[in-house]
Structure formats: C-alpha cells, structure tokens
PDB file of C-alpha atoms in Angstrom:
ATOM      1  CA  LYS A1013      75.241  95.996 178.042  1.00  0.00           C
ATOM      2  CA  TRP A1014      77.541  93.004 177.779  1.00  0.00           C
ATOM      3  CA  LEU A1015      75.149  90.787 179.757  1.00  0.00           C
ATOM      4  CA  SER A1016      71.480  90.407 178.937  1.00  0.00           C
ATOM      5  CA  ASP A1017      68.866  90.932 181.645  1.00  0.00           C
ATOM      6  CA  ARG A1018      67.985  87.246 181.345  1.00  0.00           C
ATOM      7  CA  ALA A1019      71.552  86.292 182.234  1.00  0.00           C
ATOM      8  CA  LEU A1020      71.790  88.356 185.394  1.00  0.00           C
ATOM      9  CA  PRO A1021      69.636  86.178 187.691  1.00  0.00           C
ATOM     10  CA  ARG A1022      71.719  83.117 186.779  1.00  0.00           C
ATOM     11  CA  ILE A1023      74.952  84.947 187.533  1.00  0.00           C
ATOM     12  CA  MET A1024      73.450  86.121 190.822  1.00  0.00           C
ATOM     13  CA  PHE A1025      72.647  82.566 191.899  1.00  0.00           C
ATOM     14  CA  LEU A1026      76.162  81.401 191.110  1.00  0.00           C
ATOM     15  CA  THR A1027      77.858  84.174 193.050  1.00  0.00           C
ATOM     16  CA  VAL A1028      75.837  83.961 196.254  1.00  0.00           C
ATOM     17  CA  GLY A1029      77.925  82.128 198.834  1.00  0.00           C
ATOM     18  CA  LEU A1030      78.082  81.778 202.564  1.00  0.00           C
ATOM     19  CA  VAL A1031      78.671  85.490 203.077  1.00  0.00           C
ATOM     20  CA  ALA A1032      76.015  87.338 201.088  1.00  0.00           C
ATOM     21  CA  ALA A1033      77.051  90.530 199.345  1.00  0.00           C
ATOM     22  CA  GLY A1034      74.539  92.674 201.223  1.00  0.00           C
ATOM     23  CA  TYR A1035      70.828  93.245 200.830  1.00  0.00           C
ATOM     24  CA  SER A1036      69.565  92.679 197.285  1.00  0.00           C
ATOM     25  CA  PRO A1037      66.105  93.813 196.105  1.00  0.00           C
ATOM     26  CA  ASP A1038      66.288  91.158 193.390  1.00  0.00           C
ATOM     27  CA  ARG A1039      66.963  88.444 195.937  1.00  0.00           C
ATOM     28  CA  ALA A1040      64.212  89.843 198.168  1.00  0.00           C
ATOM     29  CA  THR A1041      61.720  89.567 195.295  1.00  0.00           C
ATOM     30  CA  TYR A1042      62.903  86.027 194.622  1.00  0.00           C
ATOM     31  CA  PHE A1043      62.352  85.033 198.253  1.00  0.00           C
ATOM     32  CA  ALA A1044      59.036  86.898 198.453  1.00  0.00           C
ATOM     33  CA  LYS A1045      57.788  84.572 195.722  1.00  0.00           C
ATOM     34  CA  LEU A1046      59.081  81.525 197.594  1.00  0.00           C
ATOM     35  CA  SER A1047      57.443  82.687 200.829  1.00  0.00           C
ATOM     36  CA  GLY A1048      54.206  83.555 199.018  1.00  0.00           C
ATOM     37  CA  ALA A1049      54.149  80.106 197.434  1.00  0.00           C
ATOM     38  CA  ALA A1050      54.096  78.563 200.917  1.00  0.00           C
ATOM     39  CA  TYR A1051      50.461  79.713 201.252  1.00  0.00           C
ATOM     40  CA  CYS A1052      49.388  77.529 198.336  1.00  0.00           C
ATOM     41  CA  SER A1053      47.955  74.053 198.736  1.00  0.00           C
ATOM     42  CA  VAL A1054      50.099  71.102 199.706  1.00  0.00           C
ATOM     43  CA  GLN A1055      49.310  69.335 196.431  1.00  0.00           C
ATOM     44  CA  SER A1056      50.202  72.364 194.308  1.00  0.00           C
ATOM     45  CA  LEU A1057      53.503  72.707 196.163  1.00  0.00           C
ATOM     46  CA  THR A1058      54.307  69.019 195.820  1.00  0.00           C
ATOM     47  CA  ASP A1059      53.628  69.292 192.091  1.00  0.00           C
ATOM     48  CA  TRP A1060      55.267  72.755 192.024  1.00  0.00           C
ATOM     49  CA  ASP A1061      52.286  74.021 190.047  1.00  0.00           C
ATOM     50  CA  CYS A1062      50.819  76.828 192.142  1.00  0.00           C
ATOM     51  CA  GLY A1063      50.810  79.718 189.641  1.00  0.00           C
ATOM     52  CA  ASP A1064      53.272  82.546 189.101  1.00  0.00           C
ATOM     53  CA  LYS A1065      54.887  82.056 192.506  1.00  0.00           C
ATOM     54  CA  CYS A1066      55.954  78.549 191.497  1.00  0.00           C
ATOM     55  CA  PHE A1067      58.644  79.700 189.067  1.00  0.00           C
ATOM     56  CA  GLY A1068      61.110  77.504 187.205  1.00  0.00           C
ATOM     57  CA  GLY A1069      64.275  76.002 188.610  1.00  0.00           C
ATOM     58  CA  VAL A1070      62.691  74.488 191.737  1.00  0.00           C
ATOM     59  CA  SER A1071      62.862  70.735 192.299  1.00  0.00           C
ATOM     60  CA  LYS A1072      62.705  68.029 194.970  1.00  0.00           C
ATOM     61  CA  VAL A1073      59.889  69.776 196.854  1.00  0.00           C
ATOM     62  CA  GLN A1074      58.962  68.160 200.173  1.00  0.00           C
ATOM     63  CA  VAL A1075      56.082  69.565 202.248  1.00  0.00           C
ATOM     64  CA  CYS A1076      55.876  69.395 206.044  1.00  0.00           C
ATOM     65  CA  LYS A1077      52.589  69.862 207.887  1.00  0.00           C
ATOM     66  CA  GLY A1078      52.739  71.636 211.235  1.00  0.00           C
ATOM     67  CA  LYS A1079      50.194  72.378 213.928  1.00  0.00           C
ATOM     68  CA  ASP A1080      48.541  75.273 212.088  1.00  0.00           C
ATOM     69  CA  THR A1081      50.681  75.838 208.987  1.00  0.00           C
ATOM     70  CA  HIS A1082      52.875  73.988 206.571  1.00  0.00           C
ATOM     71  CA  ALA A1083      56.351  74.553 205.170  1.00  0.00           C
ATOM     72  CA  TYR A1084      58.361  73.155 202.318  1.00  0.00           C
ATOM     73  CA  VAL A1085      61.971  72.420 201.499  1.00  0.00           C
ATOM     74  CA  ALA A1086      63.349  72.235 197.985  1.00  0.00           C
ATOM     75  CA  LYS A1087      66.301  72.729 195.699  1.00  0.00           C
ATOM     76  CA  SER A1088      65.828  76.176 194.172  1.00  0.00           C
ATOM     77  CA  ASN A1089      68.306  76.902 191.399  1.00  0.00           C
ATOM     78  CA  GLY A1090      70.450  74.262 193.046  1.00  0.00           C
ATOM     79  CA  GLN A1091      70.312  75.892 196.494  1.00  0.00           C
ATOM     80  CA  CYS A1092      68.894  74.145 199.568  1.00  0.00           C
ATOM     81  CA  THR A1093      65.825  76.169 200.529  1.00  0.00           C
ATOM     82  CA  ALA A1094      63.196  76.182 203.281  1.00  0.00           C
ATOM     83  CA  SER A1095      60.065  78.341 203.159  1.00  0.00           C
ATOM     84  CA  PHE A1096      57.522  78.715 205.967  1.00  0.00           C
ATOM     85  CA  GLU A1097      53.840  79.509 205.543  1.00  0.00           C
ATOM     86  CA  GLY A1098      52.266  82.323 207.518  1.00  0.00           C
ATOM     87  CA  THR A1099      48.723  82.272 208.810  1.00  0.00           C
ATOM     88  CA  SER A1100      45.697  82.801 206.599  1.00  0.00           C
ATOM     89  CA  ASN A1101      43.702  83.925 209.626  1.00  0.00           C
ATOM     90  CA  ILE A1102      44.957  87.484 210.148  1.00  0.00           C
ATOM     91  CA  PRO A1103      42.578  88.360 213.021  1.00  0.00           C
ATOM     92  CA  SER A1104      43.725  85.238 214.862  1.00  0.00           C
ATOM     93  CA  THR A1105      47.347  86.218 214.338  1.00  0.00           C
ATOM     94  CA  ILE A1106      46.776  89.668 215.788  1.00  0.00           C
ATOM     95  CA  THR A1107      44.963  88.216 218.778  1.00  0.00           C
ATOM     96  CA  ASP A1108      47.548  85.527 219.435  1.00  0.00           C
ATOM     97  CA  THR A1109      50.582  87.782 219.112  1.00  0.00           C
ATOM     98  CA  GLU A1110      49.258  90.576 221.242  1.00  0.00           C
ATOM     99  CA  PHE A1111      47.207  89.107 224.031  1.00  0.00           C
ATOM    100  CA  TRP A1112      47.238  85.395 224.617  1.00  0.00           C
ATOM    101  CA  LYS A1113      50.682  83.929 224.199  1.00  0.00           C
ATOM    102  CA  ASN A1114      53.335  84.028 226.920  1.00  0.00           C
ATOM    103  CA  GLY A1115      57.087  83.888 226.556  1.00  0.00           C
ATOM    104  CA  THR A1116      58.930  80.660 227.229  1.00  0.00           C
ATOM    105  CA  LEU A1117      62.604  79.808 227.760  1.00  0.00           C
ATOM    106  CA  TRP A1118      64.148  78.002 224.792  1.00  0.00           C
ATOM    107  CA  GLY A1119      67.005  75.568 225.093  1.00  0.00           C
ATOM    108  CA  HIS A1120      68.412  76.259 221.623  1.00  0.00           C
ATOM    109  CA  CYS A1121      69.197  79.869 222.525  1.00  0.00           C
ATOM    110  CA  ASP A1122      71.300  80.719 225.577  1.00  0.00           C
ATOM    111  CA  GLY A1123      69.169  82.516 228.178  1.00  0.00           C
ATOM    112  CA  CYS A1124      66.494  83.420 225.615  1.00  0.00           C
ATOM    113  CA  THR A1125      62.763  83.849 226.022  1.00  0.00           C
ATOM    114  CA  VAL A1126      60.680  83.442 222.850  1.00  0.00           C
ATOM    115  CA  HIS A1127      57.000  83.681 221.955  1.00  0.00           C
ATOM    116  CA  SER A1128      55.392  80.392 222.958  1.00  0.00           C
ATOM    117  CA  GLY A1129      52.955  80.333 220.035  1.00  0.00           C
ATOM    118  CA  PHE A1130      55.687  80.765 217.437  1.00  0.00           C
ATOM    119  CA  LEU A1131      57.847  78.173 219.173  1.00  0.00           C
ATOM    120  CA  SER A1132      54.975  75.685 219.270  1.00  0.00           C
ATOM    121  CA  GLU A1133      54.537  76.032 215.512  1.00  0.00           C
ATOM    122  CA  TRP A1134      58.266  75.552 214.842  1.00  0.00           C
ATOM    123  CA  ASP A1135      58.395  72.551 217.174  1.00  0.00           C
ATOM    124  CA  SER A1136      55.556  70.955 215.187  1.00  0.00           C
ATOM    125  CA  LEU A1137      57.573  71.328 211.965  1.00  0.00           C
ATOM    126  CA  SER A1138      61.186  70.941 213.017  1.00  0.00           C
ATOM    127  CA  GLN A1139      61.690  67.174 212.826  1.00  0.00           C
ATOM    128  CA  CYS A1140      60.009  66.938 209.432  1.00  0.00           C
ATOM    129  CA  ILE A1141      62.034  69.884 208.128  1.00  0.00           C
ATOM    130  CA  MET A1142      65.333  68.344 209.213  1.00  0.00           C
ATOM    131  CA  HIS A1143      64.404  64.906 207.851  1.00  0.00           C
ATOM    132  CA  SER A1144      63.167  66.380 204.554  1.00  0.00           C
ATOM    133  CA  LEU A1145      66.296  68.476 204.099  1.00  0.00           C
ATOM    134  CA  THR A1146      68.400  65.371 204.542  1.00  0.00           C
ATOM    135  CA  SER A1147      66.250  63.422 202.085  1.00  0.00           C
ATOM    136  CA  ILE A1148      66.861  65.938 199.274  1.00  0.00           C
ATOM    137  CA  GLY A1149      70.604  66.060 199.830  1.00  0.00           C
ATOM    138  CA  CYS A1150      70.637  69.069 202.149  1.00  0.00           C
ATOM    139  CA  GLY A1151      71.556  67.409 205.438  1.00  0.00           C
ATOM    140  CA  ARG A1152      73.724  68.714 208.258  1.00  0.00           C
ATOM    141  CA  GLY A1153      76.646  70.699 206.921  1.00  0.00           C
ATOM    142  CA  ALA A1154      74.719  72.015 203.924  1.00  0.00           C
ATOM    143  CA  GLU A1155      74.263  75.693 203.171  1.00  0.00           C
ATOM    144  CA  LEU A1156      70.607  76.657 203.557  1.00  0.00           C
ATOM    145  CA  HIS A1157      68.500  79.567 202.311  1.00  0.00           C
ATOM    146  CA  THR A1158      65.364  80.380 204.328  1.00  0.00           C
ATOM    147  CA  THR A1159      62.339  82.612 204.032  1.00  0.00           C
ATOM    148  CA  GLY A1160      58.908  83.206 205.496  1.00  0.00           C
ATOM    149  CA  HIS A1161      56.165  85.791 205.790  1.00  0.00           C
ATOM    150  CA  SER A1162      54.201  86.878 208.881  1.00  0.00           C
ATOM    151  CA  LEU A1163      53.964  83.925 211.301  1.00  0.00           C
ATOM    152  CA  GLY A1164      56.170  82.072 208.809  1.00  0.00           C
ATOM    153  CA  ALA A1165      58.834  84.762 209.229  1.00  0.00           C
ATOM    154  CA  ALA A1166      58.870  84.222 212.991  1.00  0.00           C
ATOM    155  CA  VAL A1167      59.109  80.459 212.470  1.00  0.00           C
ATOM    156  CA  ALA A1168      61.946  81.014 209.989  1.00  0.00           C
ATOM    157  CA  GLY A1169      63.809  83.013 212.637  1.00  0.00           C
ATOM    158  CA  LEU A1170      63.526  80.165 215.124  1.00  0.00           C
ATOM    159  CA  ALA A1171      64.464  77.655 212.419  1.00  0.00           C
ATOM    160  CA  ASN A1172      67.557  79.679 211.547  1.00  0.00           C
ATOM    161  CA  MET A1173      68.841  79.410 215.086  1.00  0.00           C
ATOM    162  CA  GLU A1174      68.049  75.761 215.753  1.00  0.00           C
ATOM    163  CA  LEU A1175      69.261  74.574 212.358  1.00  0.00           C
ATOM    164  CA  THR A1176      72.499  76.545 212.742  1.00  0.00           C
ATOM    165  CA  ARG A1177      73.109  74.986 216.139  1.00  0.00           C
ATOM    166  CA  GLY A1178      72.201  71.616 214.612  1.00  0.00           C
ATOM    167  CA  GLY A1179      74.926  71.739 211.982  1.00  0.00           C
ATOM    168  CA  TRP A1180      73.385  73.541 209.012  1.00  0.00           C
ATOM    169  CA  THR A1181      74.823  76.807 207.698  1.00  0.00           C
ATOM    170  CA  VAL A1182      72.203  79.454 206.970  1.00  0.00           C
ATOM    171  CA  ALA A1183      73.754  81.236 204.009  1.00  0.00           C
ATOM    172  CA  GLU A1184      70.893  83.641 203.395  1.00  0.00           C
ATOM    173  CA  SER A1185      67.557  84.493 205.035  1.00  0.00           C
ATOM    174  CA  TYR A1186      64.921  86.999 203.928  1.00  0.00           C
ATOM    175  CA  THR A1187      61.798  87.450 206.059  1.00  0.00           C
ATOM    176  CA  PHE A1188      58.745  89.598 205.314  1.00  0.00           C
ATOM    177  CA  GLY A1189      56.332  91.228 207.766  1.00  0.00           C
ATOM    178  CA  MET A1190      58.044  89.462 210.683  1.00  0.00           C
ATOM    179  CA  PRO A1191      56.529  89.907 214.159  1.00  0.00           C
ATOM    180  CA  ARG A1192      58.794  90.223 217.180  1.00  0.00           C
ATOM    181  CA  THR A1193      59.772  86.667 218.044  1.00  0.00           C
ATOM    182  CA  GLY A1194      61.672  86.840 221.322  1.00  0.00           C
ATOM    183  CA  ASP A1195      63.485  88.952 223.866  1.00  0.00           C
ATOM    184  CA  GLN A1196      66.694  90.966 223.640  1.00  0.00           C
ATOM    185  CA  ALA A1197      68.859  87.867 224.148  1.00  0.00           C
ATOM    186  CA  PHE A1198      67.177  86.092 221.237  1.00  0.00           C
ATOM    187  CA  ALA A1199      67.326  89.144 218.979  1.00  0.00           C
ATOM    188  CA  THR A1200      70.991  89.762 219.751  1.00  0.00           C
ATOM    189  CA  GLN A1201      72.052  86.157 219.223  1.00  0.00           C
ATOM    190  CA  LEU A1202      70.137  85.792 215.962  1.00  0.00           C
ATOM    191  CA  THR A1203      71.479  89.114 214.650  1.00  0.00           C
ATOM    192  CA  GLU A1204      75.066  88.166 215.488  1.00  0.00           C
ATOM    193  CA  MET A1205      74.697  84.587 214.250  1.00  0.00           C
ATOM    194  CA  LEU A1206      73.478  85.669 210.801  1.00  0.00           C
ATOM    195  CA  GLU A1207      75.293  88.970 210.415  1.00  0.00           C
ATOM    196  CA  GLY A1208      75.334  89.935 206.753  1.00  0.00           C
ATOM    197  CA  ARG A1209      73.041  87.029 205.855  1.00  0.00           C
ATOM    198  CA  PHE A1210      69.668  87.984 207.400  1.00  0.00           C
ATOM    199  CA  TRP A1211      67.263  90.741 206.360  1.00  0.00           C
ATOM    200  CA  ARG A1212      63.927  91.596 207.931  1.00  0.00           C
ATOM    201  CA  VAL A1213      61.883  93.324 205.228  1.00  0.00           C
ATOM    202  CA  THR A1214      58.974  95.569 206.240  1.00  0.00           C
ATOM    203  CA  HIS A1215      56.409  97.437 204.151  1.00  0.00           C
ATOM    204  CA  ALA A1216      54.817 100.795 204.905  1.00  0.00           C
ATOM    205  CA  LYS A1217      52.129 100.623 207.630  1.00  0.00           C
ATOM    206  CA  ASP A1218      51.981  96.833 207.850  1.00  0.00           C
ATOM    207  CA  PRO A1219      50.795  96.293 211.443  1.00  0.00           C
ATOM    208  CA  ILE A1220      52.318  92.862 212.050  1.00  0.00           C
ATOM    209  CA  PRO A1221      55.959  93.963 212.632  1.00  0.00           C
ATOM    210  CA  HIS A1222      54.697  95.987 215.611  1.00  0.00           C
ATOM    211  CA  LEU A1223      53.404  92.827 217.291  1.00  0.00           C
ATOM    212  CA  PRO A1224      53.757  91.664 219.954  1.00  0.00           C
ATOM    213  CA  PRO A1225      54.128  95.135 221.504  1.00  0.00           C
ATOM    214  CA  GLU A1226      57.563  95.854 222.936  1.00  0.00           C
ATOM    215  CA  HIS A1227      56.249  96.166 226.492  1.00  0.00           C
ATOM    216  CA  LEU A1228      53.662  93.398 226.606  1.00  0.00           C
ATOM    217  CA  VAL A1229      55.116  92.041 229.852  1.00  0.00           C
ATOM    218  CA  LEU A1230      56.819  93.769 232.736  1.00  0.00           C
ATOM    219  CA  ASN A1231      59.927  91.688 233.331  1.00  0.00           C
ATOM    220  CA  TRP A1232      61.139  91.365 229.728  1.00  0.00           C
ATOM    221  CA  HIS A1233      60.397  92.875 226.339  1.00  0.00           C
ATOM    222  CA  TYR A1234      59.937  91.615 222.789  1.00  0.00           C
ATOM    223  CA  VAL A1235      62.699  92.890 220.485  1.00  0.00           C
ATOM    224  CA  HIS A1236      63.336  92.507 216.753  1.00  0.00           C
ATOM    225  CA  ALA A1237      66.400  90.898 215.212  1.00  0.00           C
ATOM    226  CA  GLU A1238      68.083  93.225 212.735  1.00  0.00           C
ATOM    227  CA  PRO A1239      68.709  94.642 210.213  1.00  0.00           C
ATOM    228  CA  GLU A1240      65.374  95.936 208.991  1.00  0.00           C
ATOM    229  CA  VAL A1241      64.890  96.865 205.335  1.00  0.00           C
ATOM    230  CA  PHE A1242      61.939  99.240 205.114  1.00  0.00           C
ATOM    231  CA  TYR A1243      59.938 100.080 201.998  1.00  0.00           C
ATOM    232  CA  LYS A1244      57.717 103.091 202.625  1.00  0.00           C
ATOM    233  CA  GLY A1245      56.070 102.724 199.226  1.00  0.00           C
ATOM    234  CA  ASP A1246      56.607 100.746 196.066  1.00  0.00           C
ATOM    235  CA  VAL A1247      59.790  98.795 195.455  1.00  0.00           C
ATOM    236  CA  ALA A1248      60.829 101.285 192.772  1.00  0.00           C
ATOM    237  CA  ASP A1249      60.740 104.085 195.356  1.00  0.00           C
ATOM    238  CA  GLY A1250      63.663 102.539 197.235  1.00  0.00           C
ATOM    239  CA  TYR A1251      64.266 101.425 200.791  1.00  0.00           C
ATOM    240  CA  VAL A1252      65.919 102.397 204.073  1.00  0.00           C
ATOM    241  CA  GLU A1253      68.019 100.073 206.248  1.00  0.00           C
ATOM    242  CA  CYS A1254      67.889 100.299 210.055  1.00  0.00           C
ATOM    243  CA  THR A1255      69.870  98.385 212.656  1.00  0.00           C
ATOM    244  CA  GLU A1256      67.922  99.127 215.831  1.00  0.00           C
ATOM    245  CA  ASP A1257      64.362  98.215 216.781  1.00  0.00           C
ATOM    246  CA  GLY A1258      62.458 101.458 217.233  1.00  0.00           C
ATOM    247  CA  ASP A1259      64.404 103.492 214.674  1.00  0.00           C
ATOM    248  CA  GLU A1260      61.778 105.844 213.263  1.00  0.00           C
ATOM    249  CA  LYS A1261      63.502 106.047 209.901  1.00  0.00           C
ATOM    250  CA  CYS A1262      61.977 102.605 209.306  1.00  0.00           C
ATOM    251  CA  SER A1263      58.620 101.021 210.150  1.00  0.00           C
ATOM    252  CA  SER A1264      58.660 102.267 213.759  1.00  0.00           C
ATOM    253  CA  GLN A1265      57.572 105.662 212.468  1.00  0.00           C
ATOM    254  CA  TYR A1266      54.126 104.033 212.309  1.00  0.00           C
ATOM    255  CA  ARG A1267      54.198 102.093 215.578  1.00  0.00           C
ATOM    256  CA  ASN A1268      51.716 104.386 217.332  1.00  0.00           C
ATOM    257  CA  LEU A1269      49.170 104.354 214.533  1.00  0.00           C
ATOM    258  CA  PRO A1270      46.011 102.322 215.076  1.00  0.00           C
ATOM    259  CA  TRP A1271      46.803  99.172 213.103  1.00  0.00           C
ATOM    260  CA  VAL A1272      43.352  98.946 211.618  1.00  0.00           C
ATOM    261  CA  ALA A1273      42.223  96.817 208.704  1.00  0.00           C
ATOM    262  CA  LEU A1274      43.036  99.573 206.238  1.00  0.00           C
ATOM    263  CA  HIS A1275      46.718  98.660 206.598  1.00  0.00           C
ATOM    264  CA  LEU A1276      46.363  94.903 206.146  1.00  0.00           C
ATOM    265  CA  PRO A1277      46.809  95.029 202.352  1.00  0.00           C
ATOM    266  CA  GLN A1278      50.349  96.284 202.988  1.00  0.00           C
ATOM    267  CA  HIS A1279      50.983  93.093 204.959  1.00  0.00           C
ATOM    268  CA  LEU A1280      49.823  90.964 202.042  1.00  0.00           C
ATOM    269  CA  ASP A1281      52.031  92.627 199.423  1.00  0.00           C
ATOM    270  CA  TYR A1282      55.812  92.447 199.674  1.00  0.00           C
ATOM    271  CA  MET A1283      58.127  93.301 196.782  1.00  0.00           C
ATOM    272  CA  GLY A1284      55.055  93.436 194.541  1.00  0.00           C
ATOM    273  CA  VAL A1285      54.320  89.779 195.306  1.00  0.00           C
ATOM    274  CA  ASP A1286      51.127  88.338 196.805  1.00  0.00           C
ATOM    275  CA  THR A1287      52.532  87.113 200.112  1.00  0.00           C
ATOM    276  CA  SER A1288      49.321  85.274 200.964  1.00  0.00           C
ATOM    277  CA  PHE A1289      46.942  82.754 199.395  1.00  0.00           C
ATOM    278  CA  PHE A1290      46.117  85.417 196.806  1.00  0.00           C
ATOM    279  CA  GLY A1291      47.790  84.462 193.549  1.00  0.00           C
ATOM    280  CA  CYS A1292      47.741  80.742 194.283  1.00  0.00           C
ATOM    281  CA  LYS A1293      46.587  78.713 191.293  1.00  0.00           C
ATOM    282  CA  ASN A1294      43.089  77.215 191.611  1.00  0.00           C
ATOM    283  CA  TRP A1295      42.458  78.933 194.921  1.00  0.00           C
ATOM    284  CA  LEU A1296      38.705  78.975 195.546  1.00  0.00           C
ATOM    285  CA  PRO A1297      36.864  81.841 197.333  1.00  0.00           C
ATOM    286  CA  GLY A1298      34.960  81.146 200.502  1.00  0.00           C
ATOM    287  CA  GLY A1299      37.968  80.148 202.594  1.00  0.00           C
ATOM    288  CA  PRO A1300      40.267  82.154 204.846  1.00  0.00           C
ATOM    289  CA  VAL A1301      40.296  85.152 202.510  1.00  0.00           C
ATOM    290  CA  ASP A1302      36.766  85.969 203.677  1.00  0.00           C
ATOM    291  CA  LEU A1303      38.223  86.864 207.071  1.00  0.00           C
ATOM    292  CA  VAL A1304      40.478  89.407 205.430  1.00  0.00           C
ATOM    293  CA  ASP A1305      37.706  90.713 203.197  1.00  0.00           C
ATOM    294  CA  ALA A1306      35.579  91.282 206.291  1.00  0.00           C
ATOM    295  CA  LEU A1307      38.254  93.612 207.624  1.00  0.00           C
ATOM    296  CA  ILE A1308      39.155  95.496 204.448  1.00  0.00           C
TER     297      ILE A1308
END
C-alpha cells in the first residue's frame, strides 16, 4: 500500500468538504466517539481529558449547559464541530418520548410540528451554541459538523435546521439512535436540506429509534428524516441504507418487538463505541448508570 493506515484518517479530514462523499463507516466511528464524549463531565470536556473518547486533534472546547443536558463545540481536526449529549436517564427518555410530550409548531421550519420536549432542550442550548461557535472562529457562514446520540441526536436534528437557516452550513451530520423528532414536514425539509450530508445510524434492536410511535396522535404522525444506515450486528458485518421510514430492511423490521430492557445495550453501543457515560474517565458508579443496570 502506498499510504499507511495512519495516513488515511488525515487524508480523509482534508478531503471532506461541503458535499460529503457518501456514508463512511470511518467517519461514523469518529462521530460516535465525539457524541459519546458528550456524556462525560463538563470539566473533563473543557480539559478534553475524558478517556478514549477524547482523542487527539480537538481544541477550543466550549461547553454549553442546557435544561437537562449539555453540549459542546470545538475545533476537531480543524473542523467546526458541535456534539449534543443524550440523556443518562433511559427510562425517563422512554416515558417522555412516548407518552407525555405533545407536538408544537416551530417557526424555524415551514409548517412543521416537532416534539415539544426535544425543542425545549434545543431552545435551552441554542443561544450558547451560537455564541460559542462564534467565539472559536466558527460563526455564521462557517461549515459545521454535528453529531449526537439518543436525545442528543434529536437535538442535533433541530440544531441542523435552525443553524442552517441562521447562516451556518452543515457540511456533515451523523446521528446515532435518533428518536423521531417531528412530523412529515419536518422530516422532509431536514432530509432535503442536508441531502448527502446527513446520516441517521441505527443499531440492531435499539428501541429508541421507534419512539415516539408513528401514530401517537390522530391528526399528525412522527416521521424520521432519512437516510437511515442500519447495522444489524457488529460494524464488521456491514450495513444497509434505507431512505423511507418503515422500510423493514432496516431497523423497522424490529418495530413491533417489545422494546424491553434486554435491547438497551444496543442503544448504548454504536460503531463499537460507548455512546453513554460508560467509558468516561473518572466516572464514578452510583449515578445514572444504576437506572440502566436496574433494567438490564
């Protein structure tokens, strides 16, 4: 081989531009680490010293605290990046996404209804995110790379739309275990806005992508933005791409299974990365993980 394996990631970073070259498992793994890092403590993110998920090449980290989660912006291998934390309280997430939250109209998306809980979290972060991006040299007009897992994936989807309409250019977005975030109008506009630059990665029987249920309300339905990249097993076993919510070649083949606790580990592992507080340096037991342990 004329290029060493160590050289390939650097070449990949240099060649990624506004129009991504299609889904990349290597890029997905890279963003899974960035989204997993968002679960680590604010101090460890600020210091960029959170364990294996805080890899080299990341600088200018600024952390924003939201209503229930936090997010961070940074320069990652020279690219403007925003990563959104999911929730550590999985039972609460399941309850909130399925039963308690209503849809609400959103002014940043023409005629769209979105999940009010996800929107509330993004609204609590948005001003800090925009200010922090500007402070690290990634203000309006900059190309931006975004990621998030679980609740953080839904927030990333909302961020992608508002930041695009606000003058940023989302060059690349990988989400993991993303719940349905809004209605057909939202899904269509986000899909068209980020065509060729957005990938919704799902893993096996992870229950969260099936929430909220498609027919939670009578007058409108939750729908996923596309495309979906589905891993039925390990990363090495390959993936399937789908472009329609409900395509049973992808995760929808499991939509009628009881999404019991036995499947939660598949939500916490994307691309072989701990997309949760697991793997965070100096994380102490006795916190939110106990809620997960009680289920699995």
